[in-house]
Amino acid sequence: MLCIGQIVYDLTFFMDGPIIENRKYVMKEHTECIGAPATNAAALLAKWGCDTSLIARIGDDFLGKEILDQLHTDQPRKWKSYDF
């Protein structure tokens, strides 16, 4: 299965109430993970044992490195990265 699409690094911050204009907030909790439709589909298919490939562009910055680290940690035998 070939999945082509986006790969992103999501940062989700939790709040107790609605956002009010012109106020500052301190976020005490957050989660970080990779995602996007093609990435999620490829990861799920790989976990189900399918021969899966993902074509997506990853930035050459600290978040791009984090994405590659998570891909290789989650599925070290399934994911390969190539520079084009």
PDB file of N, CA and C in Angstrom:
ATOM      1  N   MET A   1       0.854  -1.169   0.000  1.00  0.00           N
ATOM      2  CA  MET A   1       0.000   0.000   0.000  1.00  0.00           C
ATOM      3  C   MET A   1       0.900   1.233   0.000  1.00  0.00           C
ATOM      4  N   LEU A   2       0.658   2.137  -0.914  1.00  0.00           N
ATOM      5  CA  LEU A   2       1.407   3.390  -0.992  1.00  0.00           C
ATOM      6  C   LEU A   2       0.503   4.527  -0.537  1.00  0.00           C
ATOM      7  N   CYS A   3       0.941   5.255   0.482  1.00  0.00           N
ATOM      8  CA  CYS A   3       0.224   6.424   0.986  1.00  0.00           C
ATOM      9  C   CYS A   3       1.040   7.664   0.626  1.00  0.00           C
ATOM     10  N   ILE A   4       0.394   8.631   0.015  1.00  0.00           N
ATOM     11  CA  ILE A   4       1.055   9.875  -0.386  1.00  0.00           C
ATOM     12  C   ILE A   4       0.295  11.031   0.246  1.00  0.00           C
ATOM     13  N   GLY A   5       1.007  11.884   0.958  1.00  0.00           N
ATOM     14  CA  GLY A   5       0.329  13.023   1.557  1.00  0.00           C
ATOM     15  C   GLY A   5       1.198  13.724   2.578  1.00  0.00           C
ATOM     16  N   GLN A   6       0.535  14.384   3.489  1.00  0.00           N
ATOM     17  CA  GLN A   6       1.229  15.211   4.469  1.00  0.00           C
ATOM     18  C   GLN A   6       1.716  14.386   5.658  1.00  0.00           C
ATOM     19  N   ILE A   7       2.727  14.938   6.309  1.00  0.00           N
ATOM     20  CA  ILE A   7       3.143  14.468   7.623  1.00  0.00           C
ATOM     21  C   ILE A   7       3.403  15.727   8.452  1.00  0.00           C
ATOM     22  N   VAL A   8       2.822  15.782   9.634  1.00  0.00           N
ATOM     23  CA  VAL A   8       2.945  16.976  10.467  1.00  0.00           C
ATOM     24  C   VAL A   8       3.323  16.572  11.885  1.00  0.00           C
ATOM     25  N   TYR A   9       3.762  17.543  12.648  1.00  0.00           N
ATOM     26  CA  TYR A   9       4.065  17.346  14.061  1.00  0.00           C
ATOM     27  C   TYR A   9       3.040  18.156  14.841  1.00  0.00           C
ATOM     28  N   ASP A  10       2.125  17.462  15.512  1.00  0.00           N
ATOM     29  CA  ASP A  10       1.048  18.122  16.237  1.00  0.00           C
ATOM     30  C   ASP A  10       1.458  18.447  17.666  1.00  0.00           C
ATOM     31  N   LEU A  11       1.154  19.657  18.088  1.00  0.00           N
ATOM     32  CA  LEU A  11       1.303  20.087  19.479  1.00  0.00           C
ATOM     33  C   LEU A  11      -0.098  20.440  19.969  1.00  0.00           C
ATOM     34  N   THR A  12      -0.595  19.725  20.958  1.00  0.00           N
ATOM     35  CA  THR A  12      -1.937  19.953  21.486  1.00  0.00           C
ATOM     36  C   THR A  12      -1.822  20.421  22.920  1.00  0.00           C
ATOM     37  N   PHE A  13      -2.379  21.587  23.206  1.00  0.00           N
ATOM     38  CA  PHE A  13      -2.335  22.173  24.542  1.00  0.00           C
ATOM     39  C   PHE A  13      -3.721  22.110  25.163  1.00  0.00           C
ATOM     40  N   PHE A  14      -3.782  21.757  26.449  1.00  0.00           N
ATOM     41  CA  PHE A  14      -5.055  21.595  27.142  1.00  0.00           C
ATOM     42  C   PHE A  14      -5.370  22.829  27.970  1.00  0.00           C
ATOM     43  N   MET A  15      -6.649  23.239  27.913  1.00  0.00           N
ATOM     44  CA  MET A  15      -7.112  24.397  28.676  1.00  0.00           C
ATOM     45  C   MET A  15      -8.351  24.022  29.470  1.00  0.00           C
ATOM     46  N   ASP A  16      -8.581  24.751  30.544  1.00  0.00           N
ATOM     47  CA  ASP A  16      -9.756  24.499  31.381  1.00  0.00           C
ATOM     48  C   ASP A  16     -11.009  25.205  30.875  1.00  0.00           C
ATOM     49  N   GLY A  17     -10.853  26.252  30.096  1.00  0.00           N
ATOM     50  CA  GLY A  17     -12.005  27.020  29.642  1.00  0.00           C
ATOM     51  C   GLY A  17     -11.774  27.589  28.263  1.00  0.00           C
ATOM     52  N   PRO A  18     -12.699  28.434  27.815  1.00  0.00           N
ATOM     53  CA  PRO A  18     -12.561  29.017  26.476  1.00  0.00           C
ATOM     54  C   PRO A  18     -11.452  30.077  26.426  1.00  0.00           C
ATOM     55  N   ILE A  19     -10.957  30.320  25.230  1.00  0.00           N
ATOM     56  CA  ILE A  19      -9.948  31.362  25.022  1.00  0.00           C
ATOM     57  C   ILE A  19     -10.648  32.716  25.012  1.00  0.00           C
ATOM     58  N   ILE A  20     -10.095  33.655  25.759  1.00  0.00           N
ATOM     59  CA  ILE A  20     -10.640  35.010  25.819  1.00  0.00           C
ATOM     60  C   ILE A  20      -9.622  35.946  25.180  1.00  0.00           C
ATOM     61  N   GLU A  21     -10.107  36.827  24.319  1.00  0.00           N
ATOM     62  CA  GLU A  21      -9.248  37.751  23.582  1.00  0.00           C
ATOM     63  C   GLU A  21      -8.425  38.623  24.527  1.00  0.00           C
ATOM     64  N   ASN A  22      -7.178  38.899  24.113  1.00  0.00           N
ATOM     65  CA  ASN A  22      -6.249  39.784  24.833  1.00  0.00           C
ATOM     66  C   ASN A  22      -5.870  39.285  26.227  1.00  0.00           C
ATOM     67  N   ARG A  23      -5.827  37.961  26.400  1.00  0.00           N
ATOM     68  CA  ARG A  23      -5.370  37.389  27.661  1.00  0.00           C
ATOM     69  C   ARG A  23      -4.194  36.463  27.383  1.00  0.00           C
ATOM     70  N   LYS A  24      -3.345  36.298  28.365  1.00  0.00           N
ATOM     71  CA  LYS A  24      -2.228  35.358  28.269  1.00  0.00           C
ATOM     72  C   LYS A  24      -2.586  34.115  29.068  1.00  0.00           C
ATOM     73  N   TYR A  25      -2.093  32.984  28.601  1.00  0.00           N
ATOM     74  CA  TYR A  25      -2.386  31.713  29.247  1.00  0.00           C
ATOM     75  C   TYR A  25      -1.105  30.940  29.490  1.00  0.00           C
ATOM     76  N   VAL A  26      -1.066  30.204  30.569  1.00  0.00           N
ATOM     77  CA  VAL A  26       0.031  29.295  30.862  1.00  0.00           C
ATOM     78  C   VAL A  26      -0.530  27.884  30.710  1.00  0.00           C
ATOM     79  N   MET A  27       0.045  27.132  29.790  1.00  0.00           N
ATOM     80  CA  MET A  27      -0.415  25.773  29.549  1.00  0.00           C
ATOM     81  C   MET A  27       0.432  24.819  30.379  1.00  0.00           C
ATOM     82  N   LYS A  28      -0.210  24.037  31.214  1.00  0.00           N
ATOM     83  CA  LYS A  28       0.512  23.120  32.091  1.00  0.00           C
ATOM     84  C   LYS A  28       0.650  21.730  31.492  1.00  0.00           C
ATOM     85  N   GLU A  29      -0.195  21.391  30.542  1.00  0.00           N
ATOM     86  CA  GLU A  29      -0.139  20.072  29.922  1.00  0.00           C
ATOM     87  C   GLU A  29      -0.190  20.204  28.407  1.00  0.00           C
ATOM     88  N   HIS A  30       0.516  19.316  27.741  1.00  0.00           N
ATOM     89  CA  HIS A  30       0.409  19.248  26.285  1.00  0.00           C
ATOM     90  C   HIS A  30       0.836  17.861  25.818  1.00  0.00           C
ATOM     91  N   THR A  31       0.448  17.523  24.605  1.00  0.00           N
ATOM     92  CA  THR A  31       0.895  16.289  23.972  1.00  0.00           C
ATOM     93  C   THR A  31       1.552  16.642  22.645  1.00  0.00           C
ATOM     94  N   GLU A  32       2.434  15.770  22.203  1.00  0.00           N
ATOM     95  CA  GLU A  32       3.119  15.937  20.924  1.00  0.00           C
ATOM     96  C   GLU A  32       3.080  14.607  20.188  1.00  0.00           C
ATOM     97  N   CYS A  33       2.759  14.649  18.905  1.00  0.00           N
ATOM     98  CA  CYS A  33       2.768  13.420  18.119  1.00  0.00           C
ATOM     99  C   CYS A  33       2.784  13.773  16.632  1.00  0.00           C
ATOM    100  N   ILE A  34       3.164  12.796  15.828  1.00  0.00           N
ATOM    101  CA  ILE A  34       3.091  12.992  14.391  1.00  0.00           C
ATOM    102  C   ILE A  34       1.686  12.635  13.929  1.00  0.00           C
ATOM    103  N   GLY A  35       1.314  13.160  12.769  1.00  0.00           N
ATOM    104  CA  GLY A  35      -0.014  12.868  12.264  1.00  0.00           C
ATOM    105  C   GLY A  35      -0.198  13.356  10.850  1.00  0.00           C
ATOM    106  N   ALA A  36      -1.428  13.406  10.412  1.00  0.00           N
ATOM    107  CA  ALA A  36      -1.953  13.773   9.099  1.00  0.00           C
ATOM    108  C   ALA A  36      -2.546  12.513   8.471  1.00  0.00           C
ATOM    109  N   PRO A  37      -3.521  12.662   7.609  1.00  0.00           N
ATOM    110  CA  PRO A  37      -4.246  11.495   7.095  1.00  0.00           C
ATOM    111  C   PRO A  37      -3.368  10.407   6.466  1.00  0.00           C
ATOM    112  N   ALA A  38      -2.471  10.761   5.566  1.00  0.00           N
ATOM    113  CA  ALA A  38      -1.645   9.745   4.900  1.00  0.00           C
ATOM    114  C   ALA A  38      -0.701   9.068   5.897  1.00  0.00           C
ATOM    115  N   THR A  39      -0.151   9.846   6.813  1.00  0.00           N
ATOM    116  CA  THR A  39       0.759   9.303   7.822  1.00  0.00           C
ATOM    117  C   THR A  39       0.030   8.357   8.758  1.00  0.00           C
ATOM    118  N   ASN A  40      -1.148   8.772   9.231  1.00  0.00           N
ATOM    119  CA  ASN A  40      -1.927   7.921  10.124  1.00  0.00           C
ATOM    120  C   ASN A  40      -2.328   6.622   9.429  1.00  0.00           C
ATOM    121  N   ALA A  41      -2.744   6.711   8.169  1.00  0.00           N
ATOM    122  CA  ALA A  41      -3.131   5.513   7.423  1.00  0.00           C
ATOM    123  C   ALA A  41      -1.939   4.575   7.250  1.00  0.00           C
ATOM    124  N   ALA A  42      -0.783   5.110   6.882  1.00  0.00           N
ATOM    125  CA  ALA A  42       0.413   4.290   6.684  1.00  0.00           C
ATOM    126  C   ALA A  42       0.836   3.616   7.990  1.00  0.00           C
ATOM    127  N   ALA A  43       0.803   4.359   9.096  1.00  0.00           N
ATOM    128  CA  ALA A  43       1.199   3.792  10.383  1.00  0.00           C
ATOM    129  C   ALA A  43       0.255   2.676  10.804  1.00  0.00           C
ATOM    130  N   LEU A  44      -1.040   2.890  10.632  1.00  0.00           N
ATOM    131  CA  LEU A  44      -2.018   1.877  11.011  1.00  0.00           C
ATOM    132  C   LEU A  44      -1.885   0.623  10.146  1.00  0.00           C
ATOM    133  N   LEU A  45      -1.737   0.810   8.842  1.00  0.00           N
ATOM    134  CA  LEU A  45      -1.558  -0.332   7.943  1.00  0.00           C
ATOM    135  C   LEU A  45      -0.291  -1.117   8.288  1.00  0.00           C
ATOM    136  N   ALA A  46       0.788  -0.417   8.614  1.00  0.00           N
ATOM    137  CA  ALA A  46       2.031  -1.087   8.991  1.00  0.00           C
ATOM    138  C   ALA A  46       1.844  -1.894  10.273  1.00  0.00           C
ATOM    139  N   LYS A  47       1.114  -1.320  11.250  1.00  0.00           N
ATOM    140  CA  LYS A  47       0.864  -2.046  12.499  1.00  0.00           C
ATOM    141  C   LYS A  47       0.011  -3.282  12.265  1.00  0.00           C
ATOM    142  N   TRP A  48      -0.844  -3.250  11.227  1.00  0.00           N
ATOM    143  CA  TRP A  48      -1.661  -4.410  10.884  1.00  0.00           C
ATOM    144  C   TRP A  48      -0.884  -5.431  10.063  1.00  0.00           C
ATOM    145  N   GLY A  49       0.386  -5.126   9.776  1.00  0.00           N
ATOM    146  CA  GLY A  49       1.221  -6.078   9.060  1.00  0.00           C
ATOM    147  C   GLY A  49       1.252  -5.909   7.556  1.00  0.00           C
ATOM    148  N   CYS A  50       0.652  -4.847   7.037  1.00  0.00           N
ATOM    149  CA  CYS A  50       0.661  -4.605   5.592  1.00  0.00           C
ATOM    150  C   CYS A  50       2.023  -4.069   5.151  1.00  0.00           C
ATOM    151  N   ASP A  51       2.411  -4.402   3.944  1.00  0.00           N
ATOM    152  CA  ASP A  51       3.613  -3.828   3.346  1.00  0.00           C
ATOM    153  C   ASP A  51       3.241  -2.415   2.914  1.00  0.00           C
ATOM    154  N   THR A  52       3.726  -1.424   3.626  1.00  0.00           N
ATOM    155  CA  THR A  52       3.254  -0.047   3.482  1.00  0.00           C
ATOM    156  C   THR A  52       4.405   0.911   3.215  1.00  0.00           C
ATOM    157  N   SER A  53       4.158   1.883   2.351  1.00  0.00           N
ATOM    158  CA  SER A  53       5.114   2.955   2.077  1.00  0.00           C
ATOM    159  C   SER A  53       4.404   4.295   2.232  1.00  0.00           C
ATOM    160  N   LEU A  54       5.168   5.297   2.644  1.00  0.00           N
ATOM    161  CA  LEU A  54       4.646   6.654   2.785  1.00  0.00           C
ATOM    162  C   LEU A  54       5.562   7.601   2.040  1.00  0.00           C
ATOM    163  N   ILE A  55       4.989   8.418   1.185  1.00  0.00           N
ATOM    164  CA  ILE A  55       5.731   9.496   0.526  1.00  0.00           C
ATOM    165  C   ILE A  55       5.204  10.806   1.096  1.00  0.00           C
ATOM    166  N   ALA A  56       6.084  11.541   1.774  1.00  0.00           N
ATOM    167  CA  ALA A  56       5.712  12.816   2.393  1.00  0.00           C
ATOM    168  C   ALA A  56       6.966  13.671   2.507  1.00  0.00           C
ATOM    169  N   ARG A  57       6.786  14.960   2.472  1.00  0.00           N
ATOM    170  CA  ARG A  57       7.905  15.883   2.619  1.00  0.00           C
ATOM    171  C   ARG A  57       8.090  16.212   4.096  1.00  0.00           C
ATOM    172  N   ILE A  58       9.338  16.162   4.551  1.00  0.00           N
ATOM    173  CA  ILE A  58       9.667  16.469   5.942  1.00  0.00           C
ATOM    174  C   ILE A  58      10.692  17.598   5.947  1.00  0.00           C
ATOM    175  N   GLY A  59      10.461  18.592   6.781  1.00  0.00           N
ATOM    176  CA  GLY A  59      11.360  19.735   6.857  1.00  0.00           C
ATOM    177  C   GLY A  59      12.726  19.363   7.415  1.00  0.00           C
ATOM    178  N   ASP A  60      13.722  20.135   7.030  1.00  0.00           N
ATOM    179  CA  ASP A  60      15.095  19.928   7.497  1.00  0.00           C
ATOM    180  C   ASP A  60      15.331  20.832   8.716  1.00  0.00           C
ATOM    181  N   ASP A  61      14.583  20.564   9.790  1.00  0.00           N
ATOM    182  CA  ASP A  61      14.687  21.353  11.014  1.00  0.00           C
ATOM    183  C   ASP A  61      14.486  20.425  12.210  1.00  0.00           C
ATOM    184  N   PHE A  62      14.393  20.982  13.405  1.00  0.00           N
ATOM    185  CA  PHE A  62      14.297  20.144  14.595  1.00  0.00           C
ATOM    186  C   PHE A  62      13.005  19.341  14.632  1.00  0.00           C
ATOM    187  N   LEU A  63      11.900  19.870  14.094  1.00  0.00           N
ATOM    188  CA  LEU A  63      10.654  19.101  14.063  1.00  0.00           C
ATOM    189  C   LEU A  63      10.719  17.993  13.016  1.00  0.00           C
ATOM    190  N   GLY A  64      11.401  18.250  11.905  1.00  0.00           N
ATOM    191  CA  GLY A  64      11.605  17.196  10.918  1.00  0.00           C
ATOM    192  C   GLY A  64      12.403  16.045  11.502  1.00  0.00           C
ATOM    193  N   LYS A  65      13.423  16.369  12.289  1.00  0.00           N
ATOM    194  CA  LYS A  65      14.212  15.324  12.961  1.00  0.00           C
ATOM    195  C   LYS A  65      13.351  14.565  13.957  1.00  0.00           C
ATOM    196  N   GLU A  66      12.508  15.271  14.664  1.00  0.00           N
ATOM    197  CA  GLU A  66      11.610  14.636  15.636  1.00  0.00           C
ATOM    198  C   GLU A  66      10.636  13.679  14.939  1.00  0.00           C
ATOM    199  N   ILE A  67      10.124  14.087  13.777  1.00  0.00           N
ATOM    200  CA  ILE A  67       9.237  13.224  12.997  1.00  0.00           C
ATOM    201  C   ILE A  67       9.962  11.942  12.605  1.00  0.00           C
ATOM    202  N   LEU A  68      11.167  12.070  12.064  1.00  0.00           N
ATOM    203  CA  LEU A  68      11.932  10.886  11.668  1.00  0.00           C
ATOM    204  C   LEU A  68      12.241   9.995  12.861  1.00  0.00           C
ATOM    205  N   ASP A  69      12.582  10.606  14.006  1.00  0.00           N
ATOM    206  CA  ASP A  69      12.856   9.822  15.217  1.00  0.00           C
ATOM    207  C   ASP A  69      11.626   9.022  15.637  1.00  0.00           C
ATOM    208  N   GLN A  70      10.450   9.663  15.594  1.00  0.00           N
ATOM    209  CA  GLN A  70       9.225   8.956  15.983  1.00  0.00           C
ATOM    210  C   GLN A  70       8.889   7.844  14.991  1.00  0.00           C
ATOM    211  N   LEU A  71       9.069   8.101  13.709  1.00  0.00           N
ATOM    212  CA  LEU A  71       8.799   7.062  12.717  1.00  0.00           C
ATOM    213  C   LEU A  71       9.696   5.858  12.946  1.00  0.00           C
ATOM    214  N   HIS A  72      10.970   6.099  13.184  1.00  0.00           N
ATOM    215  CA  HIS A  72      11.908   4.997  13.367  1.00  0.00           C
ATOM    216  C   HIS A  72      11.722   4.297  14.713  1.00  0.00           C
ATOM    217  N   THR A  73      11.251   5.013  15.721  1.00  0.00           N
ATOM    218  CA  THR A  73      10.987   4.401  17.023  1.00  0.00           C
ATOM    219  C   THR A  73       9.738   3.535  16.960  1.00  0.00           C
ATOM    220  N   ASP A  74       8.684   4.037  16.276  1.00  0.00           N
ATOM    221  CA  ASP A  74       7.417   3.311  16.210  1.00  0.00           C
ATOM    222  C   ASP A  74       7.527   2.046  15.367  1.00  0.00           C
ATOM    223  N   GLN A  75       8.169   2.131  14.234  1.00  0.00           N
ATOM    224  CA  GLN A  75       8.242   1.014  13.295  1.00  0.00           C
ATOM    225  C   GLN A  75       9.651   0.910  12.727  1.00  0.00           C
ATOM    226  N   PRO A  76      10.636   0.527  13.528  1.00  0.00           N
ATOM    227  CA  PRO A  76      12.017   0.569  13.038  1.00  0.00           C
ATOM    228  C   PRO A  76      12.277  -0.285  11.801  1.00  0.00           C
ATOM    229  N   ARG A  77      11.549  -1.376  11.622  1.00  0.00           N
ATOM    230  CA  ARG A  77      11.790  -2.230  10.454  1.00  0.00           C
ATOM    231  C   ARG A  77      10.956  -1.802   9.254  1.00  0.00           C
ATOM    232  N   LYS A  78       9.915  -1.035   9.472  1.00  0.00           N
ATOM    233  CA  LYS A  78       8.982  -0.721   8.397  1.00  0.00           C
ATOM    234  C   LYS A  78       9.292   0.587   7.672  1.00  0.00           C
ATOM    235  N   TRP A  79       9.840   1.596   8.374  1.00  0.00           N
ATOM    236  CA  TRP A  79      10.029   2.914   7.796  1.00  0.00           C
ATOM    237  C   TRP A  79      11.454   3.097   7.285  1.00  0.00           C
ATOM    238  N   LYS A  80      11.572   3.697   6.141  1.00  0.00           N
ATOM    239  CA  LYS A  80      12.879   4.102   5.606  1.00  0.00           C
ATOM    240  C   LYS A  80      12.756   5.539   5.156  1.00  0.00           C
ATOM    241  N   SER A  81      13.808   6.310   5.304  1.00  0.00           N
ATOM    242  CA  SER A  81      13.764   7.689   4.849  1.00  0.00           C
ATOM    243  C   SER A  81      14.811   7.890   3.772  1.00  0.00           C
ATOM    244  N   TYR A  82      14.480   8.714   2.815  1.00  0.00           N
ATOM    245  CA  TYR A  82      15.355   9.020   1.700  1.00  0.00           C
ATOM    246  C   TYR A  82      15.412  10.522   1.507  1.00  0.00           C
ATOM    247  N   ASP A  83      16.566  11.032   1.135  1.00  0.00           N
ATOM    248  CA  ASP A  83      16.712  12.442   0.798  1.00  0.00           C
ATOM    249  C   ASP A  83      16.609  12.602  -0.708  1.00  0.00           C
ATOM    250  N   PHE A  84      15.792  13.551  -1.140  1.00  0.00           N
ATOM    251  CA  PHE A  84      15.653  13.837  -2.567  1.00  0.00           C
ATOM    252  C   PHE A  84      16.039  15.264  -2.853  1.00  0.00           C
TER     253      PHE A  84
END
